[in-house]
Amino acid sequence: ERLTRSARFYSRVIPILARYKAKEIELERRCASEEECLLEYEELDNWGSEVLRDTILELQGFYVKSGQVISTRVDLFARPYTDK
């Protein structure tokens, strides 16, 4: 059971991380201004935080506690992650 839950968690989190890396590479090539880059990351933050929140709520237990810790770390995570 624990292994299955871990696999489910990582199967949803790794795509979030991959999208951030892909976005970073894309924006290095084409971003005209810092404001434009911030808007693109804001959209990604909103999507990623929703996926993570839904995953945490589905898996419960340890993952909920981890989410509670994330919500207190405004110095490490974007606002959408700490607000949800």
mmCIF file of N, CA, C and O in Angstrom:
data_model
loop_
_atom_site.group_PDB
_atom_site.id
_atom_site.type_symbol
_atom_site.label_atom_id
_atom_site.label_comp_id
_atom_site.label_asym_id
_atom_site.label_seq_id
_atom_site.Cartn_x
_atom_site.Cartn_y
_atom_site.Cartn_z
ATOM 1 N N GLU A 1 0.830 -1.199 0.000
ATOM 2 C CA GLU A 1 0.000 0.000 0.000
ATOM 3 C C GLU A 1 0.875 1.264 0.000
ATOM 4 O O GLU A 1 0.616 2.179 -0.760
ATOM 5 N N ARG A 2 1.872 1.323 0.880
ATOM 6 C CA ARG A 2 2.713 2.526 0.948
ATOM 7 C C ARG A 2 3.471 2.756 -0.347
ATOM 8 O O ARG A 2 3.615 3.891 -0.791
ATOM 9 N N LEU A 3 3.953 1.693 -0.935
ATOM 10 C CA LEU A 3 4.673 1.814 -2.198
ATOM 11 C C LEU A 3 3.756 2.322 -3.306
ATOM 12 O O LEU A 3 4.146 3.173 -4.110
ATOM 13 N N THR A 4 2.539 1.840 -3.327
ATOM 14 C CA THR A 4 1.558 2.288 -4.317
ATOM 15 C C THR A 4 1.251 3.769 -4.145
ATOM 16 O O THR A 4 1.186 4.516 -5.128
ATOM 17 N N ARG A 5 1.076 4.198 -2.896
ATOM 18 C CA ARG A 5 0.801 5.624 -2.627
ATOM 19 C C ARG A 5 1.979 6.493 -3.034
ATOM 20 O O ARG A 5 1.800 7.561 -3.617
ATOM 21 N N SER A 6 3.191 6.029 -2.740
ATOM 22 C CA SER A 6 4.389 6.783 -3.130
ATOM 23 C C SER A 6 4.491 6.886 -4.647
ATOM 24 O O SER A 6 4.800 7.950 -5.184
ATOM 25 N N ALA A 7 4.237 5.787 -5.328
ATOM 26 C CA ALA A 7 4.292 5.803 -6.787
ATOM 27 C C ALA A 7 3.249 6.752 -7.362
ATOM 28 O O ALA A 7 3.534 7.493 -8.313
ATOM 29 N N ARG A 8 2.058 6.751 -6.792
ATOM 30 C CA ARG A 8 1.011 7.660 -7.251
ATOM 31 C C ARG A 8 1.427 9.111 -7.036
ATOM 32 O O ARG A 8 1.250 9.970 -7.905
ATOM 33 N N PHE A 9 2.015 9.396 -5.868
ATOM 34 C CA PHE A 9 2.471 10.757 -5.563
ATOM 35 C C PHE A 9 3.519 11.212 -6.580
ATOM 36 O O PHE A 9 3.385 12.266 -7.189
ATOM 37 N N TYR A 10 4.552 10.406 -6.763
ATOM 38 C CA TYR A 10 5.625 10.810 -7.668
ATOM 39 C C TYR A 10 5.185 10.847 -9.124
ATOM 40 O O TYR A 10 5.690 11.658 -9.908
ATOM 41 N N SER A 11 4.224 10.019 -9.506
ATOM 42 C CA SER A 11 3.738 10.059 -10.881
ATOM 43 C C SER A 11 3.000 11.356 -11.177
ATOM 44 O O SER A 11 2.846 11.731 -12.339
ATOM 45 N N ARG A 12 2.569 12.048 -10.148
ATOM 46 C CA ARG A 12 1.887 13.329 -10.335
ATOM 47 C C ARG A 12 2.800 14.520 -10.082
ATOM 48 O O ARG A 12 2.601 15.589 -10.650
ATOM 49 N N VAL A 13 3.807 14.341 -9.238
ATOM 50 C CA VAL A 13 4.704 15.453 -8.910
ATOM 51 C C VAL A 13 5.810 15.619 -9.952
ATOM 52 O O VAL A 13 6.162 16.741 -10.310
ATOM 53 N N ILE A 14 6.329 14.519 -10.461
ATOM 54 C CA ILE A 14 7.411 14.622 -11.447
ATOM 55 C C ILE A 14 6.984 15.417 -12.684
ATOM 56 O O ILE A 14 7.756 16.254 -13.166
ATOM 57 N N PRO A 15 5.767 15.241 -13.209
ATOM 58 C CA PRO A 15 5.358 16.085 -14.334
ATOM 59 C C PRO A 15 5.305 17.584 -13.982
ATOM 60 O O PRO A 15 5.578 18.421 -14.844
ATOM 61 N N ILE A 16 4.987 17.914 -12.744
ATOM 62 C CA ILE A 16 5.004 19.324 -12.333
ATOM 63 C C ILE A 16 6.431 19.852 -12.432
ATOM 64 O O ILE A 16 6.682 20.918 -13.016
ATOM 65 N N LEU A 17 7.373 19.117 -11.864
ATOM 66 C CA LEU A 17 8.772 19.538 -11.900
ATOM 67 C C LEU A 17 9.292 19.617 -13.334
ATOM 68 O O LEU A 17 10.029 20.547 -13.680
ATOM 69 N N ALA A 18 8.893 18.663 -14.167
ATOM 70 C CA ALA A 18 9.327 18.662 -15.563
ATOM 71 C C ALA A 18 8.794 19.888 -16.306
ATOM 72 O O ALA A 18 9.510 20.485 -17.118
ATOM 73 N N ARG A 19 7.563 20.271 -16.013
ATOM 74 C CA ARG A 19 7.009 21.466 -16.677
ATOM 75 C C ARG A 19 7.753 22.729 -16.266
ATOM 76 O O ARG A 19 7.947 23.630 -17.076
ATOM 77 N N TYR A 20 8.156 22.808 -14.988
ATOM 78 C CA TYR A 20 8.940 23.963 -14.555
ATOM 79 C C TYR A 20 10.270 24.015 -15.303
ATOM 80 O O TYR A 20 10.700 25.085 -15.747
ATOM 81 N N LYS A 21 10.939 22.881 -15.445
ATOM 82 C CA LYS A 21 12.224 22.857 -16.152
ATOM 83 C C LYS A 21 12.035 23.209 -17.616
ATOM 84 O O LYS A 21 12.813 23.988 -18.182
ATOM 85 N N ALA A 22 11.006 22.659 -18.256
ATOM 86 C CA ALA A 22 10.727 22.975 -19.658
ATOM 87 C C ALA A 22 10.412 24.456 -19.826
ATOM 88 O O ALA A 22 10.875 25.098 -20.780
ATOM 89 N N LYS A 23 9.646 25.009 -18.901
ATOM 90 C CA LYS A 23 9.298 26.432 -18.969
ATOM 91 C C LYS A 23 10.546 27.290 -18.801
ATOM 92 O O LYS A 23 10.718 28.302 -19.485
ATOM 93 N N GLU A 24 11.433 26.896 -17.888
ATOM 94 C CA GLU A 24 12.675 27.636 -17.680
ATOM 95 C C GLU A 24 13.493 27.694 -18.974
ATOM 96 O O GLU A 24 13.974 28.762 -19.372
ATOM 97 N N ILE A 25 13.632 26.556 -19.632
ATOM 98 C CA ILE A 25 14.396 26.498 -20.884
ATOM 99 C C ILE A 25 13.721 27.335 -21.964
ATOM 100 O O ILE A 25 14.379 28.095 -22.685
ATOM 101 N N GLU A 26 12.409 27.220 -22.065
ATOM 102 C CA GLU A 26 11.652 27.987 -23.064
ATOM 103 C C GLU A 26 11.801 29.488 -22.832
ATOM 104 O O GLU A 26 12.047 30.252 -23.777
ATOM 105 N N LEU A 27 11.670 29.919 -21.596
ATOM 106 C CA LEU A 27 11.708 31.348 -21.307
ATOM 107 C C LEU A 27 13.106 31.942 -21.442
ATOM 108 O O LEU A 27 13.240 33.126 -21.758
ATOM 109 N N GLU A 28 14.123 31.149 -21.251
ATOM 110 C CA GLU A 28 15.494 31.635 -21.465
ATOM 111 C C GLU A 28 15.685 32.066 -22.913
ATOM 112 O O GLU A 28 16.428 32.986 -23.189
ATOM 113 N N ARG A 29 14.993 31.398 -23.815
ATOM 114 C CA ARG A 29 15.141 31.685 -25.248
ATOM 115 C C ARG A 29 14.263 32.824 -25.739
ATOM 116 O O ARG A 29 14.632 33.540 -26.656
ATOM 117 N N ARG A 30 13.081 32.978 -25.149
ATOM 118 C CA ARG A 30 12.132 33.905 -25.781
ATOM 119 C C ARG A 30 11.577 34.997 -24.889
ATOM 120 O O ARG A 30 10.862 35.866 -25.371
ATOM 121 N N CYS A 31 11.869 35.004 -23.631
ATOM 122 C CA CYS A 31 11.248 35.953 -22.718
ATOM 123 C C CYS A 31 11.756 37.368 -22.986
ATOM 124 O O CYS A 31 12.953 37.649 -22.898
ATOM 125 N N ALA A 32 10.836 38.258 -23.314
ATOM 126 C CA ALA A 32 11.207 39.632 -23.646
ATOM 127 C C ALA A 32 11.430 40.490 -22.405
ATOM 128 O O ALA A 32 12.272 41.367 -22.398
ATOM 129 N N SER A 33 10.655 40.237 -21.358
ATOM 130 C CA SER A 33 10.777 41.054 -20.149
ATOM 131 C C SER A 33 10.565 40.182 -18.915
ATOM 132 O O SER A 33 9.988 39.099 -18.982
ATOM 133 N N GLU A 34 11.015 40.693 -17.789
ATOM 134 C CA GLU A 34 10.829 39.967 -16.535
ATOM 135 C C GLU A 34 9.344 39.831 -16.212
ATOM 136 O O GLU A 34 8.907 38.803 -15.699
ATOM 137 N N GLU A 35 8.572 40.859 -16.541
ATOM 138 C CA GLU A 35 7.124 40.823 -16.284
ATOM 139 C C GLU A 35 6.456 39.692 -17.068
ATOM 140 O O GLU A 35 5.608 38.972 -16.542
ATOM 141 N N GLU A 36 6.864 39.534 -18.318
ATOM 142 C CA GLU A 36 6.314 38.453 -19.143
ATOM 143 C C GLU A 36 6.652 37.093 -18.538
ATOM 144 O O GLU A 36 5.806 36.200 -18.469
ATOM 145 N N CYS A 37 7.881 36.944 -18.084
ATOM 146 C CA CYS A 37 8.302 35.686 -17.463
ATOM 147 C C CYS A 37 7.489 35.402 -16.204
ATOM 148 O O CYS A 37 7.068 34.278 -15.972
ATOM 149 N N LEU A 38 7.288 36.416 -15.397
ATOM 150 C CA LEU A 38 6.539 36.232 -14.150
ATOM 151 C C LEU A 38 5.104 35.791 -14.418
ATOM 152 O O LEU A 38 4.560 34.961 -13.696
ATOM 153 N N LEU A 39 4.494 36.342 -15.454
ATOM 154 C CA LEU A 39 3.128 35.938 -15.808
ATOM 155 C C LEU A 39 3.081 34.465 -16.231
ATOM 156 O O LEU A 39 2.157 33.738 -15.864
ATOM 157 N N GLU A 40 4.083 34.042 -16.981
ATOM 158 C CA GLU A 40 4.134 32.639 -17.406
ATOM 159 C C GLU A 40 4.307 31.712 -16.203
ATOM 160 O O GLU A 40 3.668 30.670 -16.109
ATOM 161 N N TYR A 41 5.181 32.101 -15.281
ATOM 162 C CA TYR A 41 5.390 31.276 -14.083
ATOM 163 C C TYR A 41 4.155 31.285 -13.181
ATOM 164 O O TYR A 41 3.844 30.277 -12.546
ATOM 165 N N GLU A 42 3.448 32.396 -13.140
ATOM 166 C CA GLU A 42 2.231 32.467 -12.320
ATOM 167 C C GLU A 42 1.195 31.459 -12.808
ATOM 168 O O GLU A 42 0.565 30.764 -12.012
ATOM 169 N N GLU A 43 1.053 31.361 -14.113
ATOM 170 C CA GLU A 43 0.120 30.389 -14.693
ATOM 171 C C GLU A 43 0.548 28.955 -14.340
ATOM 172 O O GLU A 43 -0.273 28.120 -13.967
ATOM 173 N N LEU A 44 1.830 28.696 -14.426
ATOM 174 C CA LEU A 44 2.359 27.380 -14.088
ATOM 175 C C LEU A 44 2.196 27.088 -12.599
ATOM 176 O O LEU A 44 1.840 25.976 -12.210
ATOM 177 N N ASP A 45 2.426 28.091 -11.757
ATOM 178 C CA ASP A 45 2.236 27.932 -10.309
ATOM 179 C C ASP A 45 0.799 27.559 -9.977
ATOM 180 O O ASP A 45 0.550 26.697 -9.131
ATOM 181 N N ASN A 46 -0.148 28.212 -10.634
ATOM 182 C CA ASN A 46 -1.563 27.917 -10.371
ATOM 183 C C ASN A 46 -1.903 26.479 -10.762
ATOM 184 O O ASN A 46 -2.564 25.763 -10.010
ATOM 185 N N TRP A 47 -1.441 26.057 -11.928
ATOM 186 C CA TRP A 47 -1.690 24.681 -12.371
ATOM 187 C C TRP A 47 -1.026 23.675 -11.437
ATOM 188 O O TRP A 47 -1.663 22.735 -10.958
ATOM 189 N N GLY A 48 0.260 23.873 -11.164
ATOM 190 C CA GLY A 48 1.005 22.930 -10.339
ATOM 191 C C GLY A 48 0.459 22.819 -8.928
ATOM 192 O O GLY A 48 0.379 21.721 -8.360
ATOM 193 N N SER A 49 0.061 23.949 -8.360
ATOM 194 C CA SER A 49 -0.462 23.921 -6.994
ATOM 195 C C SER A 49 -1.797 23.184 -6.918
ATOM 196 O O SER A 49 -2.077 22.500 -5.937
ATOM 197 N N GLU A 50 -2.606 23.285 -7.963
ATOM 198 C CA GLU A 50 -3.878 22.550 -7.985
ATOM 199 C C GLU A 50 -3.642 21.046 -8.081
ATOM 200 O O GLU A 50 -4.282 20.263 -7.367
ATOM 201 N N VAL A 51 -2.726 20.655 -8.948
ATOM 202 C CA VAL A 51 -2.412 19.230 -9.089
ATOM 203 C C VAL A 51 -1.860 18.684 -7.774
ATOM 204 O O VAL A 51 -2.277 17.617 -7.306
ATOM 205 N N LEU A 52 -0.949 19.418 -7.159
ATOM 206 C CA LEU A 52 -0.356 18.966 -5.900
ATOM 207 C C LEU A 52 -1.401 18.896 -4.791
ATOM 208 O O LEU A 52 -1.465 17.915 -4.051
ATOM 209 N N ARG A 53 -2.235 19.924 -4.692
ATOM 210 C CA ARG A 53 -3.282 19.918 -3.676
ATOM 211 C C ARG A 53 -4.222 18.735 -3.837
ATOM 212 O O ARG A 53 -4.524 18.022 -2.875
ATOM 213 N N ASP A 54 -4.667 18.489 -5.058
ATOM 214 C CA ASP A 54 -5.572 17.366 -5.312
ATOM 215 C C ASP A 54 -4.910 16.029 -4.962
ATOM 216 O O ASP A 54 -5.549 15.143 -4.392
ATOM 217 N N THR A 55 -3.643 15.907 -5.273
ATOM 218 C CA THR A 55 -2.904 14.680 -4.960
ATOM 219 C C THR A 55 -2.790 14.489 -3.458
ATOM 220 O O THR A 55 -3.019 13.391 -2.940
ATOM 221 N N ILE A 56 -2.437 15.541 -2.752
ATOM 222 C CA ILE A 56 -2.304 15.475 -1.288
ATOM 223 C C ILE A 56 -3.624 15.098 -0.640
ATOM 224 O O ILE A 56 -3.676 14.241 0.245
ATOM 225 N N LEU A 57 -4.707 15.714 -1.085
ATOM 226 C CA LEU A 57 -6.016 15.401 -0.497
ATOM 227 C C LEU A 57 -6.448 13.966 -0.787
ATOM 228 O O LEU A 57 -7.064 13.316 0.053
ATOM 229 N N GLU A 58 -6.107 13.484 -1.943
ATOM 230 C CA GLU A 58 -6.464 12.101 -2.294
ATOM 231 C C GLU A 58 -5.667 11.095 -1.466
ATOM 232 O O GLU A 58 -6.209 10.102 -0.990
ATOM 233 N N LEU A 59 -4.385 11.362 -1.273
ATOM 234 C CA LEU A 59 -3.522 10.388 -0.593
ATOM 235 C C LEU A 59 -3.588 10.478 0.930
ATOM 236 O O LEU A 59 -3.251 9.532 1.622
ATOM 237 N N GLN A 60 -3.977 11.620 1.450
ATOM 238 C CA GLN A 60 -4.179 11.846 2.894
ATOM 239 C C GLN A 60 -2.941 11.516 3.733
ATOM 240 O O GLN A 60 -1.840 11.484 3.228
ATOM 241 N N GLY A 61 -3.135 11.348 5.024
ATOM 242 C CA GLY A 61 -2.084 10.966 5.962
ATOM 243 C C GLY A 61 -0.835 11.817 5.906
ATOM 244 O O GLY A 61 -0.878 13.034 6.024
ATOM 245 N N PHE A 62 0.297 11.153 5.706
ATOM 246 C CA PHE A 62 1.601 11.804 5.646
ATOM 247 C C PHE A 62 1.604 12.958 4.646
ATOM 248 O O PHE A 62 2.231 13.994 4.878
ATOM 249 N N TYR A 63 0.915 12.790 3.537
ATOM 250 C CA TYR A 63 0.921 13.802 2.483
ATOM 251 C C TYR A 63 0.204 15.075 2.927
ATOM 252 O O TYR A 63 0.602 16.176 2.560
ATOM 253 N N VAL A 64 -0.832 14.933 3.725
ATOM 254 C CA VAL A 64 -1.520 16.110 4.273
ATOM 255 C C VAL A 64 -0.579 16.863 5.211
ATOM 256 O O VAL A 64 -0.481 18.084 5.163
ATOM 257 N N LYS A 65 0.129 16.130 6.055
ATOM 258 C CA LYS A 65 1.100 16.768 6.955
ATOM 259 C C LYS A 65 2.176 17.488 6.145
ATOM 260 O O LYS A 65 2.583 18.601 6.479
ATOM 261 N N SER A 66 2.645 16.866 5.084
ATOM 262 C CA SER A 66 3.649 17.504 4.225
ATOM 263 C C SER A 66 3.096 18.784 3.606
ATOM 264 O O SER A 66 3.790 19.797 3.514
ATOM 265 N N GLY A 67 1.844 18.740 3.193
ATOM 266 C CA GLY A 67 1.190 19.928 2.642
ATOM 267 C C GLY A 67 1.080 21.043 3.662
ATOM 268 O O GLY A 67 1.215 22.228 3.335
ATOM 269 N N GLN A 68 0.841 20.675 4.909
ATOM 270 C CA GLN A 68 0.772 21.681 5.970
ATOM 271 C C GLN A 68 2.130 22.347 6.166
ATOM 272 O O GLN A 68 2.200 23.558 6.387
ATOM 273 N N VAL A 69 3.182 21.584 6.062
ATOM 274 C CA VAL A 69 4.532 22.165 6.171
ATOM 275 C C VAL A 69 4.795 23.096 4.984
ATOM 276 O O VAL A 69 5.305 24.208 5.163
ATOM 277 N N ILE A 70 4.437 22.655 3.790
ATOM 278 C CA ILE A 70 4.619 23.500 2.603
ATOM 279 C C ILE A 70 3.899 24.827 2.780
ATOM 280 O O ILE A 70 4.431 25.884 2.440
ATOM 281 N N SER A 71 2.706 24.786 3.345
ATOM 282 C CA SER A 71 1.917 26.018 3.482
ATOM 283 C C SER A 71 2.555 27.027 4.421
ATOM 284 O O SER A 71 2.230 28.212 4.366
ATOM 285 N N THR A 72 3.472 26.588 5.272
ATOM 286 C CA THR A 72 4.135 27.521 6.188
ATOM 287 C C THR A 72 5.427 28.079 5.612
ATOM 288 O O THR A 72 5.997 28.999 6.180
ATOM 289 N N ARG A 73 5.885 27.559 4.487
ATOM 290 C CA ARG A 73 7.182 27.943 3.948
ATOM 291 C C ARG A 73 7.046 28.914 2.769
ATOM 292 O O ARG A 73 7.395 28.612 1.645
ATOM 293 N N VAL A 74 6.547 30.099 3.062
ATOM 294 C CA VAL A 74 6.387 31.109 2.017
ATOM 295 C C VAL A 74 7.737 31.579 1.472
ATOM 296 O O VAL A 74 7.792 32.190 0.412
ATOM 297 N N ASP A 75 8.803 31.282 2.192
ATOM 298 C CA ASP A 75 10.137 31.641 1.717
ATOM 299 C C ASP A 75 10.669 30.652 0.673
ATOM 300 O O ASP A 75 11.605 30.974 -0.062
ATOM 301 N N LEU A 76 10.057 29.484 0.553
ATOM 302 C CA LEU A 76 10.525 28.463 -0.387
ATOM 303 C C LEU A 76 9.572 28.186 -1.547
ATOM 304 O O LEU A 76 10.000 27.746 -2.603
ATOM 305 N N PHE A 77 8.280 28.411 -1.329
ATOM 306 C CA PHE A 77 7.286 28.041 -2.325
ATOM 307 C C PHE A 77 6.509 29.261 -2.797
ATOM 308 O O PHE A 77 6.262 30.190 -2.033
ATOM 309 N N ALA A 78 6.095 29.218 -4.061
ATOM 310 C CA ALA A 78 5.281 30.299 -4.633
ATOM 311 C C ALA A 78 3.944 30.394 -3.891
ATOM 312 O O ALA A 78 3.441 29.404 -3.353
ATOM 313 N N ARG A 79 3.374 31.553 -3.877
ATOM 314 C CA ARG A 79 2.136 31.842 -3.154
ATOM 315 C C ARG A 79 1.017 30.848 -3.440
ATOM 316 O O ARG A 79 0.351 30.401 -2.492
ATOM 317 N N PRO A 80 0.750 30.457 -4.698
ATOM 318 C CA PRO A 80 -0.327 29.481 -4.914
ATOM 319 C C PRO A 80 -0.138 28.168 -4.150
ATOM 320 O O PRO A 80 -1.098 27.543 -3.741
ATOM 321 N N TYR A 81 1.110 27.760 -3.946
ATOM 322 C CA TYR A 81 1.371 26.521 -3.213
ATOM 323 C C TYR A 81 1.113 26.703 -1.730
ATOM 324 O O TYR A 81 0.631 25.775 -1.070
ATOM 325 N N THR A 82 1.407 27.842 -1.190
ATOM 326 C CA THR A 82 1.224 28.048 0.243
ATOM 327 C C THR A 82 -0.210 28.450 0.592
ATOM 328 O O THR A 82 -0.628 28.272 1.722
ATOM 329 N N ASP A 83 -0.946 28.940 -0.388
ATOM 330 C CA ASP A 83 -2.337 29.355 -0.127
ATOM 331 C C ASP A 83 -3.325 28.195 -0.202
ATOM 332 O O ASP A 83 -4.414 28.290 0.359
ATOM 333 N N LYS A 84 -2.967 27.141 -0.883
ATOM 334 C CA LYS A 84 -3.944 26.045 -1.095
ATOM 335 C C LYS A 84 -3.847 24.971 -0.081
ATOM 336 O O LYS A 84 -3.020 24.573 0.529
#
